[in-house]
Tab-separated table of C-alpha atoms in Angstrom:
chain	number	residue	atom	x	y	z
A	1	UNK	CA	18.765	-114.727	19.403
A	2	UNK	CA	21.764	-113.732	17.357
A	3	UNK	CA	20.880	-109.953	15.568
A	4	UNK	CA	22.260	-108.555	12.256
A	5	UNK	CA	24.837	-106.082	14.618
A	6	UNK	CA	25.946	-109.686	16.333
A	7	UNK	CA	27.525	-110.898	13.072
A	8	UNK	CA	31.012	-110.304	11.912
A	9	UNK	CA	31.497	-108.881	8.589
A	10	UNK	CA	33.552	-110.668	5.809
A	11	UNK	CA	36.629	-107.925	6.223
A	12	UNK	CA	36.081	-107.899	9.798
A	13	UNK	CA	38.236	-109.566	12.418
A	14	UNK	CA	38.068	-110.121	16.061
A	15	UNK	CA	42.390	-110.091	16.279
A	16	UNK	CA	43.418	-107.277	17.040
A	17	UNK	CA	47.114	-108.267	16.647
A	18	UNK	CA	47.207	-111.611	15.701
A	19	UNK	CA	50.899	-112.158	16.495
A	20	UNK	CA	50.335	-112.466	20.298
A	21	UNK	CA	48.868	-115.815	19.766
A	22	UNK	CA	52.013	-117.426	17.816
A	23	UNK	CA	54.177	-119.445	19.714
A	24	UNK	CA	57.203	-117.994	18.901
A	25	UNK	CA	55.408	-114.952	20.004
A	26	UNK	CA	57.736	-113.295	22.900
A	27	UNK	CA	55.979	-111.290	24.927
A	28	UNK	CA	56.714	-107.459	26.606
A	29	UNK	CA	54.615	-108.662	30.053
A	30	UNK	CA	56.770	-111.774	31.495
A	31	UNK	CA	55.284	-111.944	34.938
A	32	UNK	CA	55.650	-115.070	37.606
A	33	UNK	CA	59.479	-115.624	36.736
A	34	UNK	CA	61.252	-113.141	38.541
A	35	UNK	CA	63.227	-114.973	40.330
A	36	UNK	CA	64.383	-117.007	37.382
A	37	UNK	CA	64.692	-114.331	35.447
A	38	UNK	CA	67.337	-112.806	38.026
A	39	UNK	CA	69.035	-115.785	38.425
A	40	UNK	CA	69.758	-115.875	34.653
A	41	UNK	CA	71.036	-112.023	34.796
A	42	UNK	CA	73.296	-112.928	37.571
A	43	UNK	CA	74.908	-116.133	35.435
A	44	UNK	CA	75.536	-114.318	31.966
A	45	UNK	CA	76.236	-110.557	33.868
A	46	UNK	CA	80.109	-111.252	33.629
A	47	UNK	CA	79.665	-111.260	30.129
A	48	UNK	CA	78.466	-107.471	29.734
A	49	UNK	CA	81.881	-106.663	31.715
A	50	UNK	CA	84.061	-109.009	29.083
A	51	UNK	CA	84.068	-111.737	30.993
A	52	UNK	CA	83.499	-115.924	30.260
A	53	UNK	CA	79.320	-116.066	31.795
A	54	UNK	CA	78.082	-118.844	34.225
A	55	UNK	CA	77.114	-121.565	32.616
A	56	UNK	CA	73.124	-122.615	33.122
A	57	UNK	CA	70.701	-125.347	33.491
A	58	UNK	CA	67.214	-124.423	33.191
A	59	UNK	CA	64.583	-127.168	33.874
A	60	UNK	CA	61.107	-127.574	34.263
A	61	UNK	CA	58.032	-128.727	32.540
A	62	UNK	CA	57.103	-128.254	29.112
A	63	UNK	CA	55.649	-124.643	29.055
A	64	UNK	CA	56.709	-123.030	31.871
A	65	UNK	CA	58.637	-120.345	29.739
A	66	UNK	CA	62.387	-121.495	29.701
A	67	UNK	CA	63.253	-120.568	26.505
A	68	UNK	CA	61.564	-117.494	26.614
A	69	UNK	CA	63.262	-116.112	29.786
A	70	UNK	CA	66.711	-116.682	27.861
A	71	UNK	CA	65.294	-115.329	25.040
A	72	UNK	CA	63.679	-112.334	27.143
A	73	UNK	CA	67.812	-112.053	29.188
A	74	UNK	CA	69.006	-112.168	25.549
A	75	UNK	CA	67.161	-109.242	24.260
A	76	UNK	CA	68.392	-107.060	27.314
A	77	UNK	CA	72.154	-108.082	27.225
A	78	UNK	CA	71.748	-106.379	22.796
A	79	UNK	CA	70.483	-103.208	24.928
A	80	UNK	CA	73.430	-102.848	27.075
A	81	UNK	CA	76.694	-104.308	24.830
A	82	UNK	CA	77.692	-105.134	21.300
A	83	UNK	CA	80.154	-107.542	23.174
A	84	UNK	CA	78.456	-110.846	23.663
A	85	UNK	CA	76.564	-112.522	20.446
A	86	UNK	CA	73.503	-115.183	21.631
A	87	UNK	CA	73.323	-118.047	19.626
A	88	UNK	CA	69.713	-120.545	20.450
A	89	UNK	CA	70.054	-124.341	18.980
A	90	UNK	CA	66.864	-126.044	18.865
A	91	UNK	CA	68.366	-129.551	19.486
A	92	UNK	CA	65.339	-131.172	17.906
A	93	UNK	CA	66.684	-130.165	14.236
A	94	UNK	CA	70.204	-129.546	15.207
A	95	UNK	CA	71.085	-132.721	17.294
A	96	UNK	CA	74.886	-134.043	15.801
A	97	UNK	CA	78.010	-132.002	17.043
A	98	UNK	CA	78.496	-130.623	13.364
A	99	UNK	CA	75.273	-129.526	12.939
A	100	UNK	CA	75.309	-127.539	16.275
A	101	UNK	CA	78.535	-126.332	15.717
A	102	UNK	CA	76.954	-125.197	12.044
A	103	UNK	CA	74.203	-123.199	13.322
A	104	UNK	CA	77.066	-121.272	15.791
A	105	UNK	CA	78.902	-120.602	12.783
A	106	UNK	CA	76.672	-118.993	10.755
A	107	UNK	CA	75.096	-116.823	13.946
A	108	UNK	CA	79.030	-115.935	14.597
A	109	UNK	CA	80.897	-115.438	10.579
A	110	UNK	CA	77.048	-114.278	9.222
A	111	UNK	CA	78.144	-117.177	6.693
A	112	UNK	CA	77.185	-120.864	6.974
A	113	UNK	CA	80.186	-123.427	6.952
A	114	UNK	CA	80.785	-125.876	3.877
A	115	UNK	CA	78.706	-128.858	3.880
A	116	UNK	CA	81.106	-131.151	3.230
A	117	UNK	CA	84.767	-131.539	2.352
A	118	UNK	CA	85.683	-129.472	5.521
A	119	UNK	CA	86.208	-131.312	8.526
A	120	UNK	CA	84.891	-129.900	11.904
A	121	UNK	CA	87.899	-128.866	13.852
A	122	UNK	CA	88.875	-126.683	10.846
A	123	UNK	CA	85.443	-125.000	11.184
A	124	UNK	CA	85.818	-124.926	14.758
A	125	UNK	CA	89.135	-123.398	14.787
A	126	UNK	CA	87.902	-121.066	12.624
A	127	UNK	CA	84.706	-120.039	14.639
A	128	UNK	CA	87.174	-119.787	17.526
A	129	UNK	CA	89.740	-117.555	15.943
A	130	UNK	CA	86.724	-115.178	14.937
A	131	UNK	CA	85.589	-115.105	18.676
A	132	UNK	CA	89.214	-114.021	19.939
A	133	UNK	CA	89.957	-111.715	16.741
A	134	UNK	CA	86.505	-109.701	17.736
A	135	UNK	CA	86.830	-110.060	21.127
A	136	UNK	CA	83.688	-111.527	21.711
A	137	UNK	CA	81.383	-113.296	24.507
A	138	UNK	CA	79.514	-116.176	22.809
A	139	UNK	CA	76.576	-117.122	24.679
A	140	UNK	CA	74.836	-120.227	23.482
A	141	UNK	CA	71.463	-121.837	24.484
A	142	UNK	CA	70.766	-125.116	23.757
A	143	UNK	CA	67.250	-125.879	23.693
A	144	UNK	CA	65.695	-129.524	24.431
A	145	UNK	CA	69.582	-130.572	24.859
A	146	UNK	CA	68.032	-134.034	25.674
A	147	UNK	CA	67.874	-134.523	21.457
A	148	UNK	CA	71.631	-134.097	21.957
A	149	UNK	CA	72.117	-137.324	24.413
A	150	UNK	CA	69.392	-139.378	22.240
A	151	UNK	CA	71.735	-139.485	19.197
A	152	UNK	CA	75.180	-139.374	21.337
A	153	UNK	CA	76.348	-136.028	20.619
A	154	UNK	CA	76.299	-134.321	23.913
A	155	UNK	CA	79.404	-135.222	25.398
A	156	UNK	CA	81.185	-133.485	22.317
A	157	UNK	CA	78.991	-130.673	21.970
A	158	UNK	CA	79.354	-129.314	25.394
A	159	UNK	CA	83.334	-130.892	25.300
A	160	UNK	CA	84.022	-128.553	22.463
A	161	UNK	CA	82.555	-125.660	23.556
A	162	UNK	CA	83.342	-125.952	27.247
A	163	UNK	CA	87.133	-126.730	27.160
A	164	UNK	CA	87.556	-124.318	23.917
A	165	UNK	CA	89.604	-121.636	26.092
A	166	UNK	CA	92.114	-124.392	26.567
A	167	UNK	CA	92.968	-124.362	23.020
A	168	UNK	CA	92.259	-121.315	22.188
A	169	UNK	CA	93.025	-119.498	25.096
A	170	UNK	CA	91.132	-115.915	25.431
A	171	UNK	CA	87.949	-117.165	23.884
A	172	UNK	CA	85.262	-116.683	25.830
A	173	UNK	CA	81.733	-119.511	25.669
A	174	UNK	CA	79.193	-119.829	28.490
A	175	UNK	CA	76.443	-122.542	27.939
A	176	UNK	CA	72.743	-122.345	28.729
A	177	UNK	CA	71.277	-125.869	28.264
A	178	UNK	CA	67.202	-126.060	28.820
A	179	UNK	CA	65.814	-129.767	29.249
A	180	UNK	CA	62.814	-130.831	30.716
A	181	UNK	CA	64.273	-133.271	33.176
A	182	UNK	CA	67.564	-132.402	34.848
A	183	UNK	CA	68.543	-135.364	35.262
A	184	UNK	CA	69.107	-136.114	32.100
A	185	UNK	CA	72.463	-133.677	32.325
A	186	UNK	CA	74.175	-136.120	34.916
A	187	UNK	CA	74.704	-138.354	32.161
A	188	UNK	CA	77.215	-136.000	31.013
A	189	UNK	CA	81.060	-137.549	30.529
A	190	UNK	CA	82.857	-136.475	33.693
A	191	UNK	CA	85.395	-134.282	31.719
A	192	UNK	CA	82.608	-131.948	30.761
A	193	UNK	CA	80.673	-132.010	33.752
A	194	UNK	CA	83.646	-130.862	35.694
A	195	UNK	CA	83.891	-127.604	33.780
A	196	UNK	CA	79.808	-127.691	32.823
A	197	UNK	CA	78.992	-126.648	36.723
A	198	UNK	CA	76.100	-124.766	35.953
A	199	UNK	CA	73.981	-122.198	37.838
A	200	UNK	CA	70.646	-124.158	37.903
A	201	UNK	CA	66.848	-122.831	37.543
A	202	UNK	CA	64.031	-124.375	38.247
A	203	UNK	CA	60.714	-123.246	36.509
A	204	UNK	CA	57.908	-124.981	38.177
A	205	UNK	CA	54.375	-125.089	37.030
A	206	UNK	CA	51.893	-122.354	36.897
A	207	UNK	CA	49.751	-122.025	39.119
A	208	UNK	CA	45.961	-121.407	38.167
A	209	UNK	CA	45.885	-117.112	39.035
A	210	UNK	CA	49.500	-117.156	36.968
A	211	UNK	CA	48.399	-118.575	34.128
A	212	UNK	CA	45.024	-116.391	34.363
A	213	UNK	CA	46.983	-113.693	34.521
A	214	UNK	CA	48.897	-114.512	31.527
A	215	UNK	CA	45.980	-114.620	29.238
A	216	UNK	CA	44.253	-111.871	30.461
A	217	UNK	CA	47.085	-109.961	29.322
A	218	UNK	CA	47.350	-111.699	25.580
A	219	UNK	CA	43.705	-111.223	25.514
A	220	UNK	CA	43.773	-108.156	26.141
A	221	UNK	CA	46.656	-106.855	23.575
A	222	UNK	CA	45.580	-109.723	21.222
A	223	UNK	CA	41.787	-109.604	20.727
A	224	UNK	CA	39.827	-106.518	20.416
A	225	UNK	CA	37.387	-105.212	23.425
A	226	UNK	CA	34.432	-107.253	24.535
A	227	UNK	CA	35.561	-110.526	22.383
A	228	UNK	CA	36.302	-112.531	25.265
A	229	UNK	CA	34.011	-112.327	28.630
A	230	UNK	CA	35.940	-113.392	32.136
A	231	UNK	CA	33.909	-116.247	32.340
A	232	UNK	CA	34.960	-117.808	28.567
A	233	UNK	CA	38.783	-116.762	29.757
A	234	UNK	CA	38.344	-118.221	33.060
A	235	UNK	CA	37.191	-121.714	30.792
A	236	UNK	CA	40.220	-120.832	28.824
A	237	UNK	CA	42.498	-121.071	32.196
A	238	UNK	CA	41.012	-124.000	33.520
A	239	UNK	CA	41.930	-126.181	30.209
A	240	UNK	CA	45.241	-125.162	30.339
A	241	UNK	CA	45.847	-125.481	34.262
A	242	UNK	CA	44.697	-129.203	33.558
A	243	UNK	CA	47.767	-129.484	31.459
A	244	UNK	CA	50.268	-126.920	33.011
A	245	UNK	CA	51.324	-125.989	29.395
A	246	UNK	CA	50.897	-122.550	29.191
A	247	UNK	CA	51.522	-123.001	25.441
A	248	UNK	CA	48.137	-125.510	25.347
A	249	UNK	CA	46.343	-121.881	26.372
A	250	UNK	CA	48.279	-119.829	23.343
A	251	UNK	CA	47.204	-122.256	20.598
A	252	UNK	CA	43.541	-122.515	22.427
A	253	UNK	CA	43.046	-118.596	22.551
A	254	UNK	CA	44.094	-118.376	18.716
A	255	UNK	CA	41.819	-121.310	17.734
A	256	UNK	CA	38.578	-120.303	19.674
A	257	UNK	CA	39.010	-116.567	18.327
A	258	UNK	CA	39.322	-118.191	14.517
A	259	UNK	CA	35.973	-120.874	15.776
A	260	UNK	CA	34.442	-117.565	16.527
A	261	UNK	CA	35.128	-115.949	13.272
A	262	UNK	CA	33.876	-119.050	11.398
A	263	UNK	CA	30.545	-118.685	12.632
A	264	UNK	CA	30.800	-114.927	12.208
A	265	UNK	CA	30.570	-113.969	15.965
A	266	UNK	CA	31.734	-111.290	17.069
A	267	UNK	CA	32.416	-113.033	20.866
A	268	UNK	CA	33.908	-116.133	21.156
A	269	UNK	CA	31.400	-118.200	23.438
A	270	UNK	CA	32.625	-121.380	25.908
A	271	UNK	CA	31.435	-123.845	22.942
A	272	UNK	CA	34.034	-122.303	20.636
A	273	UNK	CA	36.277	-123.011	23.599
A	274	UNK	CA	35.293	-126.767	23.883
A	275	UNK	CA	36.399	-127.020	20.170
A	276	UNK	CA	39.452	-125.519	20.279
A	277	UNK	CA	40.770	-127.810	23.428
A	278	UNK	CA	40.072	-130.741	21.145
A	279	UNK	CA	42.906	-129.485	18.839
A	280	UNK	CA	45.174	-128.066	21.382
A	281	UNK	CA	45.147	-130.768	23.479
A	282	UNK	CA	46.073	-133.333	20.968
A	283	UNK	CA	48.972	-130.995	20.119
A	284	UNK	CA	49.942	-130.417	23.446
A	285	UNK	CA	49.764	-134.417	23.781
A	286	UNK	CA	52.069	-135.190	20.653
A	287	UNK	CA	54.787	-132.569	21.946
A	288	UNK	CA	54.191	-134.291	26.006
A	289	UNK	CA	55.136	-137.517	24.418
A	290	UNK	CA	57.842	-136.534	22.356
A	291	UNK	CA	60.017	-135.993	24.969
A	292	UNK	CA	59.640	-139.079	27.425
A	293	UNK	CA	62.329	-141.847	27.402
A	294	UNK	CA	61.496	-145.098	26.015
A	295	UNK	CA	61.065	-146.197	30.056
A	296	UNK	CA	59.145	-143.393	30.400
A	297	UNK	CA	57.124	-144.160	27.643
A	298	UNK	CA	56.335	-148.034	28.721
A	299	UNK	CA	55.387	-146.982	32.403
A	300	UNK	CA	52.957	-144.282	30.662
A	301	UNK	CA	51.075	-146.535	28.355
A	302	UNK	CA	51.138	-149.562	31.480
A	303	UNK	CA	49.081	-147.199	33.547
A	304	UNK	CA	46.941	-145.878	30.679
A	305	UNK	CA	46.196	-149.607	29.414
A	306	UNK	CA	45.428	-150.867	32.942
A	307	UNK	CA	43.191	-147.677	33.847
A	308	UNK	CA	44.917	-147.835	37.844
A	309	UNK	CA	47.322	-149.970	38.662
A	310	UNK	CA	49.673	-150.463	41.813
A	311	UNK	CA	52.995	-149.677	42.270
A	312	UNK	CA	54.197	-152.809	43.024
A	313	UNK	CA	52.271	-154.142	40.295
A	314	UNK	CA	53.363	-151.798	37.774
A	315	UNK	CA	56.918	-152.180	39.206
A	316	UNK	CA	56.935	-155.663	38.151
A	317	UNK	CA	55.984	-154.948	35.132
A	318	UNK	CA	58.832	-152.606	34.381
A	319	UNK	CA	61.416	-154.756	35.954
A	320	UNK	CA	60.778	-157.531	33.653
A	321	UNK	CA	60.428	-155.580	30.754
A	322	UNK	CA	63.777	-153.373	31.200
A	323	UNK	CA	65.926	-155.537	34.043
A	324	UNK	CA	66.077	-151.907	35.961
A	325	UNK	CA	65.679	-152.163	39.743
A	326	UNK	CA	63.178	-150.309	42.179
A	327	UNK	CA	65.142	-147.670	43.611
A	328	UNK	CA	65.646	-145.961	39.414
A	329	UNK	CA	62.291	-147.055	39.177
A	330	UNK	CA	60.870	-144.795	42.165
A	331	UNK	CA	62.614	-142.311	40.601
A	332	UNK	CA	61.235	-142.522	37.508
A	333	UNK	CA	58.134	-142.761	38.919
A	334	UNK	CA	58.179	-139.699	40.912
A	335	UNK	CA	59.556	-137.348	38.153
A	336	UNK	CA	56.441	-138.199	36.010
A	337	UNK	CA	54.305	-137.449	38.447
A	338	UNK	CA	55.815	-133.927	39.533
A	339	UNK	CA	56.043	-133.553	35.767
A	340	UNK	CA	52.073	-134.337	34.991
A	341	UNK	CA	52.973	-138.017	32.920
A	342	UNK	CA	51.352	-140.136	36.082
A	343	UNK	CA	49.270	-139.633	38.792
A	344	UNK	CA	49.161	-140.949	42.387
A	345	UNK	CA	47.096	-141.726	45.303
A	346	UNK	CA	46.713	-143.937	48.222
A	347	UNK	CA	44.719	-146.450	48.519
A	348	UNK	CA	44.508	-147.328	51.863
A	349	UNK	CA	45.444	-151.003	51.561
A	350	UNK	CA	48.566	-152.747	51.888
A	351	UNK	CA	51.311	-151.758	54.678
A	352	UNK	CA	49.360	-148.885	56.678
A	353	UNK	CA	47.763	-147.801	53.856
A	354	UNK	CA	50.386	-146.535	51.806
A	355	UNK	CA	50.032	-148.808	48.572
A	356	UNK	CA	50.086	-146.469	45.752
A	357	UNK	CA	47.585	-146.154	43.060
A	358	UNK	CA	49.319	-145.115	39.569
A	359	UNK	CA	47.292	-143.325	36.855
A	360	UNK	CA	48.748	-142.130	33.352
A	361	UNK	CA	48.656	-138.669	32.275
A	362	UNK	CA	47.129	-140.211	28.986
A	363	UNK	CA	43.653	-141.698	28.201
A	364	UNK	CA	44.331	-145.049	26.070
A	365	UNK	CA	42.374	-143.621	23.030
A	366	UNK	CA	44.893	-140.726	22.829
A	367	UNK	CA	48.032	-143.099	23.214
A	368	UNK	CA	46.460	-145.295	20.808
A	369	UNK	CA	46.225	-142.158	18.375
A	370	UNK	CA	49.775	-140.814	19.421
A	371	UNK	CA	51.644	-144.578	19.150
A	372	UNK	CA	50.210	-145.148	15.490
């Protein structure tokens, strides 16, 4: 029975720092990427000493924290020089060379270039010239560089800024591009691959005790004591280890805490938990399918409208639809199911056993809702 003492006040609030659960939040504790962490210090360290960095190519699932480790490396290189300036393109809104080259700019002169009437090697000669002038390191991340291939820019993004020293000998530009699947980079013009050579970082999953870990920690900073009970948080982990997203379980901690405070509660209980996956998972599920090719996206909604179909089956399927032959196919296949997108299992017929059963990652009601 719910008490007088058991209800939250109108100027009450069970945040205690509501920040922790944005998702541009970046966060002191960054535990379970060590490694990658290190690798990404030992690519960009030449650049505290003066020197042109490593280039990078971090890859992994969607929330498995690539942008915030470079993020997190960029906020240590500002504590140890005044040398190197970090520039992050989100290739989603930037995703034409001039645009990219734009956003640089303004990070670089603290001025944003014309919009028009100036053509883009005079604004990259310019950004250039400032680099050498100052004598400094430019570091650039671009995020989701897959936007970048989409509308045919890549190739003269990662020209210009690769082969710069060539022109303008004595500047110095190290690339960190972050895509979900790294394959996506061998599609890259073989005059920029050659110099792109990057220092490659894998950031798998989370594992179930990571990602418990995680959010006992934002629970802890974020909500005040006794608001969330280990066996609502450990409901709060499970959701998001179905997904992998550790984003999915920063949106659902924000959203059950504010499902808490709508009934007044001063504890957020597993119902207000059940509610908030609703939301987050159709999120998470709108950003999943954002970023699958248009193959991707056919073999996806195949195996979601047939409920379980074979491989050979759904093979078929594919070949007829695109002309593309098994062996890209089996690829394809295989990097949606490491990814989450598909699922697989044996069903004991066919050649020893070994036909595969193919699931999608999607139930047909939520592609219906995402495809509309």
């Amino acid at each position: 029975m719910t008490t007088e003492k058991d209800m939250l006040m109108w100027d009450e609030t069970l945040f205690r720092e509501s920040d922790i659960f944005e998702l541009d939040y970046l966060p002191d504790y960054f535990p379970h990427r060590d490694n990658q962490l290190n690798s990404i210090r030992y690519a960009l360290k030449p650049a505290v000493r003066g020197g042109r960095p490593l280039n990078c190519l971090l890859y992994g699932p969607p929330g498995t924290g690539k942008t915030s480790a470079a993020l997190k490396i960029f906020d240590e290189l500002k504590e140890y020089t005044d040398k190197v300036i970090t520039v992050k393109v989100n290739c989603q809104i930037d995703s034409t060379r001039f645009a990219v080259i734009s956003r640089i700019y303004k990070s670089v002169l603290n001025i944003a270039p014309p919009a028009s009437g100036v053509s883009f090697n005079r604004i990259f000669d310019k950004l250039a010239k400032k680099l050498i002038d100052t004598d400094k390191v430019l570091i650039v991340v671009l995020d989701d560089i897959n936007y970048l291939f989409y509308e045919g820019h890549a190739d003269e993004v990662m020209y210009s800024l690769l082969r710069a020293h060539e022109q303008y000998p004595g500047s110095k530009i190290g690339v960190m591009a972050i895509v979900n699947d790294p394959e996506v980079i061998y599609g890259l013009d073989k005059r920029v691959a050659s110099v792109f050579l990057p220092e490659e970082v894998e950031f798998p999953r989370y594992e179930w005790s990571e990602i418990d870990d995680i959010l006992a920690d934002r629970i802890q900073r974020g909500f005040f004591p006794g608001v969330v009970s280990d066996s609502v948080r450990e409901s709060m982990t499970d959701y998001v280890a179905e997904n992998g997203d550790l984003r999915v379980g920063i949106d659902l901690m924000k959203r059950s805490g504010l499902n808490a405070e709508k009934r007044s509660s001063r504890k957020i209980d597993v119902e207000d938990v059940n509610k908030a996956y609703a939301a987050s998972r159709s999120l998470y599920l709108s950003r999943m399918f954002s970023v699958l090719t248009d193959h991707e996206k056919y073999l996806a909604i195949q195996a979601s409208e047939a409920g379980e179909i074979s491989a050979g089956d759904l093979y078929e399927k594919f070949r007829d639809h695109t002309g593309i032959g098994y062996t890209r196919f089996y690829e394809i296949v295989n990097k949606m199911i490491s990814a989450g997108y598909l699922t697989a299992d044996f069903s004991g017929k066919g050649s020893k056993g070994r036909t595969r059963m193919i699931r999608s990652g999607f139930k047909k009601e939520e592609l219906d809702e995402l495809l509309k």
